[in-house]
Amino acid sequence: MKFLGNVVATVIGIFVFCMVFFFGLIFLGAIMGGDKDTVKVKDNSVIKLDLSEVNLDYGGKINIEEFNYFETNHDGLIDILQAIDAAKTDDKIKGISILNNESRLGMAQSKALRDKLEDFKKSGKFVVAYSNYISQRDYYLNSVADTLYLNPIGELEFKGLSSEVLYMKELQEKTGVKMEIIRHGKYKSAVEPFLAQEMSPENREQITVLLNSIWNTIATDISISRNISVDSLNSIANSLGARTPQLALNKHMIDKVAYEDEYHKAIKKQLKVADDKDYETVDILKYAKKVATSSVDFSVKDIIAVVYAQGEIQGGEGDVNVIGEGAVKRALKEAREDDDVKAIVLRVDSPGGSALTSELIWREIEITKKVKPVVVSMGNVAASGGYYISCNADRIFAEPSTITGSIGVFGMLPNMNELGKNIGINAEQVKTHDNASGYSLFEPIDDNFKAFTLESIENIYSTFLTRVATGRKMTTEQVDAIAQGRVWTGTDAIKNGLVDELGGLDDALKYAAKLAKIKDFRTENYPEYDKSIHDILNKFAGISMFQSKEALLKEQVGEEAFRLLEQIKRANQLKGVQAMMPFELQIK
């Protein structure tokens, strides 16, 4: 046994050494050779707008403590937008090509990018797009192009919007695993799938209003770009009247039916490049990195700090996908205490999460805005906890299709009492006081525990109402009337007072500059996430050579089953009272 123990210890030691050596080489290579990736843009170049690897607003800044290694990622949407801005005045860039793009951006992000491409076209440079197959999401972006191509045997998806919510009441009954729900708000349907087997009228109402509002934004933008009336677009969507290349051409949804080689030939003609020569291209991510690392004018002293809060609110340090009070509070404090920072824009893209963490971030904003202006720019989603951390800003901007509101809270606890009975588990408790045992997975929820939890829910909801009422200069009764967990689009949130103006990050920056009484400024992105080598190694736990465990599972069980498993997993991970968006909205 001692020999076996020594063998195991040796194997583990070798593994740890290899991992540390491997990551050490990565960090050393990044430090010594990082600049080699900087692209050199040639004359008469075209940007390839490939968005397949872009889904976050902010790529993030990471500090690896053990190596004292600092890395900034330039693969966020903000980097893409800044790159397109720079390309507008770059004499070497002649246009932008959107080739077989498969975007992962949300609706509000797509709107921001679309607006930036419209602005780019004002320079006189071209934007062209080609697809073998155009999804509805990609068509919304591609329709901004001067010329839009579709493969002769391709398809165009244009059918309107839908959303699907999975209900699991019967699943709980069959498995014996029940979710104990305590909530406030008739629209707080984040927990509805665990309470019912079908959609409530209130939930159906809010989803219908939400989808129609988003669709109106999409249809209006396409109508302007393609010079097709909104009524005609609705008719096309209802009848699937643009599903084939020829139908799409007849309805003026596209400009040309052609093969990809013909598309490239047309670009060459516009660039005056011979047919037997290749035209120069530059990948958008490489160009974005070049712009981000070489175009900052450090002679401009005044700074507006942009603090990104993206992902679910879970607490702790946080990272680019999770909002934690650690990184966000530290970022706000640093910006507040930096004399060169004159104002702060909080960019929020979050469906909410932990009510406690939301309150901690709210408090830091409250402290900060007493020193410097704080303006909020909402992305795809700023709902529930995402709205909580936004509500006390000096000004709130949202895109028309931003999903916001959802002012409500809930508690959700898994209970395995029935499962325990079915498989022969009996939990017995011994306690010194009536409420000493708290909550047990294997016992029915105690009435006292439920009463105390409901009291906590009501207190947090009351605090949430007060925070919003104070921040938005409304009464708690006025807020309660539009709260109850209901979600709104940015367009509707303007009408009910939850948002001040429609606009993107650029609009929020301009307003922040106005409040700070500055004209020339540069931006600086926050937060910086502190990570250890242990965090990095954990990220790679369970990963095969090429696929994550999530990717492998999705491949085995399919997309829909994977979504169901993820919902159950997330429900079991929730801790404390939640200020979470009312449902996982999958817009199709």
Coordinates of C-alpha atoms in Angstrom, one line a residue, residues 153-386:
I153 CA -29.9 27.4 -53.0
G154 CA -29.9 29.2 -49.7
E155 CA -32.7 30.2 -47.4
L156 CA -33.8 33.3 -45.5
E157 CA -35.5 33.0 -42.1
F158 CA -38.0 35.8 -41.5
K159 CA -40.9 34.7 -39.4
G160 CA -41.4 36.9 -36.4
L161 CA -40.5 36.2 -32.8
S162 CA -41.4 33.5 -30.4
S163 CA -40.4 32.3 -26.9
E164 CA -40.6 29.0 -25.2
V165 CA -40.7 28.3 -21.5
L166 CA -40.2 24.8 -20.1
Y167 CA -42.6 23.8 -17.3
M168 CA -41.7 21.1 -14.8
K169 CA -44.4 20.7 -12.2
E170 CA -45.2 17.1 -13.3
L171 CA -41.5 16.3 -13.5
Q172 CA -41.2 17.2 -9.8
E173 CA -44.2 15.0 -9.0
K174 CA -42.7 12.1 -10.9
T175 CA -39.2 12.4 -9.5
G176 CA -40.2 13.4 -5.9
V177 CA -37.9 16.4 -6.1
K178 CA -40.0 19.5 -5.4
M179 CA -38.9 23.2 -5.5
E180 CA -40.3 25.1 -2.5
I181 CA -41.2 28.6 -3.7
I182 CA -41.7 31.8 -1.7
R183 CA -42.2 34.9 -3.8
H184 CA -43.6 38.4 -4.1
G185 CA -45.0 39.7 -7.4
K186 CA -47.7 38.3 -9.6
Y187 CA -45.4 38.6 -12.6
K188 CA -42.5 37.0 -10.8
S189 CA -42.5 33.9 -13.0
A190 CA -38.9 32.9 -12.7
V191 CA -40.4 30.2 -10.5
E192 CA -43.6 29.6 -12.4
P193 CA -42.2 26.6 -14.3
F194 CA -41.9 24.8 -10.9
L195 CA -45.4 25.7 -9.7
A196 CA -47.5 24.9 -12.8
Q197 CA -47.5 22.8 -16.0
E198 CA -48.7 25.7 -18.2
M199 CA -48.2 29.4 -18.6
S200 CA -50.2 31.8 -16.5
P201 CA -52.2 34.6 -18.1
E202 CA -50.0 37.2 -16.5
N203 CA -46.8 35.6 -17.9
R204 CA -48.4 35.2 -21.3
E205 CA -49.4 38.8 -21.3
Q206 CA -45.9 40.2 -20.4
I207 CA -44.1 37.9 -22.9
T208 CA -46.6 38.9 -25.7
V209 CA -46.1 42.6 -24.9
L210 CA -42.3 42.1 -24.7
L211 CA -42.0 40.2 -28.0
N212 CA -44.2 42.7 -29.9
S213 CA -42.2 45.7 -28.6
I214 CA -38.9 44.0 -29.7
W215 CA -40.4 43.1 -33.0
N216 CA -41.5 46.6 -33.7
T217 CA -38.0 47.8 -33.2
I218 CA -36.6 45.2 -35.5
A219 CA -39.2 45.7 -38.2
T220 CA -38.8 49.5 -38.1
D221 CA -35.0 49.4 -38.5
I222 CA -35.3 46.9 -41.4
S223 CA -38.1 49.0 -43.0
I224 CA -35.8 52.0 -43.1
S225 CA -32.7 50.1 -44.4
R226 CA -34.6 48.1 -47.0
N227 CA -37.3 50.7 -47.9
I228 CA -40.0 48.2 -47.2
S229 CA -43.1 49.2 -45.2
V230 CA -43.6 47.6 -41.7
D231 CA -47.0 46.3 -42.9
S232 CA -45.3 44.5 -45.8
L233 CA -42.6 43.1 -43.5
N234 CA -45.3 41.7 -41.2
S235 CA -47.1 40.2 -44.1
I236 CA -43.8 38.5 -45.3
A237 CA -43.2 37.2 -41.8
N238 CA -46.7 35.8 -41.5
S239 CA -46.6 34.0 -44.9
L240 CA -42.9 33.1 -44.7
G241 CA -42.9 35.0 -48.0
A242 CA -39.1 35.4 -48.3
R243 CA -38.1 31.8 -47.5
T244 CA -36.3 31.1 -50.8
P245 CA -33.7 33.3 -52.6
Q246 CA -36.1 34.1 -55.4
L247 CA -39.0 35.0 -53.1
A248 CA -36.6 37.2 -51.0
L249 CA -35.4 38.9 -54.1
N250 CA -38.9 39.5 -55.4
K251 CA -39.9 41.0 -52.0
H252 CA -36.7 43.2 -52.0
M253 CA -35.5 41.6 -48.8
I254 CA -32.1 40.9 -50.6
D255 CA -30.4 42.6 -53.5
K256 CA -28.7 39.7 -55.4
V257 CA -28.9 35.9 -55.7
A258 CA -25.3 34.8 -56.3
Y259 CA -22.5 32.5 -55.4
E260 CA -19.7 33.5 -53.0
D261 CA -17.2 33.8 -55.8
E262 CA -19.5 36.3 -57.6
Y263 CA -19.7 38.2 -54.3
H264 CA -15.9 38.4 -54.0
K265 CA -15.7 39.4 -57.7
A266 CA -18.0 42.3 -57.0
I267 CA -15.9 43.5 -54.1
K268 CA -12.8 43.3 -56.3
K269 CA -14.5 45.4 -58.9
Q270 CA -15.4 48.1 -56.3
L271 CA -11.8 48.1 -55.1
K272 CA -10.4 48.0 -58.7
V273 CA -8.5 44.8 -58.1
A274 CA -7.9 42.5 -61.0
D275 CA -10.0 39.3 -61.1
D276 CA -7.0 37.1 -60.9
K277 CA -5.7 38.8 -57.7
D278 CA -6.9 38.6 -54.1
Y279 CA -8.1 41.7 -52.3
E280 CA -6.6 42.6 -48.9
T281 CA -8.7 41.7 -45.8
V282 CA -8.3 42.1 -42.1
D283 CA -10.2 40.2 -39.4
I284 CA -12.3 42.5 -37.2
L285 CA -10.9 41.0 -33.9
K286 CA -7.3 41.6 -35.0
Y287 CA -8.2 45.1 -36.2
A288 CA -10.0 45.8 -32.9
K289 CA -6.9 44.7 -30.9
K290 CA -4.7 47.1 -33.1
V291 CA -7.1 50.0 -32.5
A292 CA -7.4 49.3 -28.7
T293 CA -3.6 49.1 -28.2
S294 CA -2.5 51.9 -30.5
S295 CA -5.2 54.6 -30.8
V296 CA -5.6 55.8 -27.3
D297 CA -4.6 59.5 -26.9
F298 CA -3.0 59.6 -23.5
S299 CA -2.5 63.3 -23.9
V300 CA -6.2 63.7 -23.1
K301 CA -6.3 63.9 -19.3
D302 CA -10.0 63.7 -18.5
I303 CA -11.4 60.2 -18.3
I304 CA -14.8 58.7 -18.2
A305 CA -14.7 55.2 -16.5
V306 CA -16.9 52.5 -18.0
V307 CA -17.6 49.9 -15.4
Y308 CA -19.1 46.7 -16.9
A309 CA -21.5 44.6 -14.9
Q310 CA -22.4 41.6 -17.1
G311 CA -23.8 38.2 -16.3
E312 CA -25.8 36.8 -13.3
I313 CA -25.3 38.5 -9.9
Q314 CA -23.8 35.8 -7.7
G315 CA -21.5 37.5 -5.3
G316 CA -17.8 37.0 -4.6
E317 CA -15.1 38.3 -6.9
G318 CA -16.9 37.8 -10.2
D319 CA -15.6 37.6 -13.7
V320 CA -16.6 38.5 -17.3
N321 CA -19.6 36.2 -17.0
V322 CA -20.6 36.7 -13.4
I323 CA -21.2 39.9 -11.4
G324 CA -19.6 39.8 -8.0
E325 CA -19.5 42.6 -5.5
G326 CA -15.7 42.2 -5.2
A327 CA -14.6 43.4 -8.7
V328 CA -17.5 45.9 -9.2
K329 CA -17.1 47.6 -5.8
R330 CA -13.3 47.8 -6.3
A331 CA -13.8 49.3 -9.8
L332 CA -16.2 51.9 -8.5
K333 CA -13.9 52.8 -5.6
E334 CA -10.9 53.1 -7.9
A335 CA -12.7 55.3 -10.4
R336 CA -14.2 57.4 -7.6
E337 CA -10.8 58.1 -6.1
D338 CA -9.0 58.7 -9.4
D339 CA -8.8 62.5 -9.9
D340 CA -8.5 62.1 -13.7
V341 CA -11.8 60.2 -13.8
K342 CA -14.5 62.9 -14.1
A343 CA -17.6 60.6 -14.5
I344 CA -18.6 56.9 -14.5
V345 CA -20.8 55.0 -16.9
L346 CA -22.1 51.7 -15.5
R347 CA -22.8 49.3 -18.4
V348 CA -25.3 46.7 -17.2
D349 CA -26.2 43.5 -19.0
S350 CA -27.7 41.2 -16.3
P351 CA -30.9 39.3 -15.6
G352 CA -30.2 39.8 -11.8
G353 CA -29.5 37.2 -9.1
S354 CA -28.5 37.6 -5.5
A355 CA -30.5 40.4 -3.7
L356 CA -27.7 40.8 -1.2
T357 CA -25.0 41.4 -3.8
S358 CA -27.3 43.8 -5.7
E359 CA -27.7 45.8 -2.5
L360 CA -24.0 45.9 -1.9
I361 CA -23.3 47.2 -5.4
W362 CA -26.3 49.7 -5.1
R363 CA -24.6 51.1 -1.9
E364 CA -21.3 51.5 -3.7
I365 CA -23.0 53.5 -6.5
E366 CA -24.8 55.6 -3.9
I367 CA -21.4 56.5 -2.3
T368 CA -19.9 57.1 -5.7
K369 CA -22.5 59.4 -7.2
K370 CA -22.0 61.8 -4.2
V371 CA -18.5 62.4 -5.6
K372 CA -18.9 62.0 -9.4
P373 CA -21.8 61.6 -11.9
V374 CA -22.9 58.0 -12.5
V375 CA -24.8 57.2 -15.7
V376 CA -26.2 53.8 -16.5
S377 CA -26.2 52.3 -20.0
M378 CA -28.3 49.1 -20.3
G379 CA -27.4 46.3 -22.7
N380 CA -29.5 43.3 -23.7
V381 CA -30.9 42.8 -20.2
A382 CA -31.0 45.0 -17.0
A383 CA -33.7 43.2 -15.1
S384 CA -34.5 42.6 -11.4
G385 CA -31.1 42.7 -9.7
G386 CA -29.8 44.2 -12.9

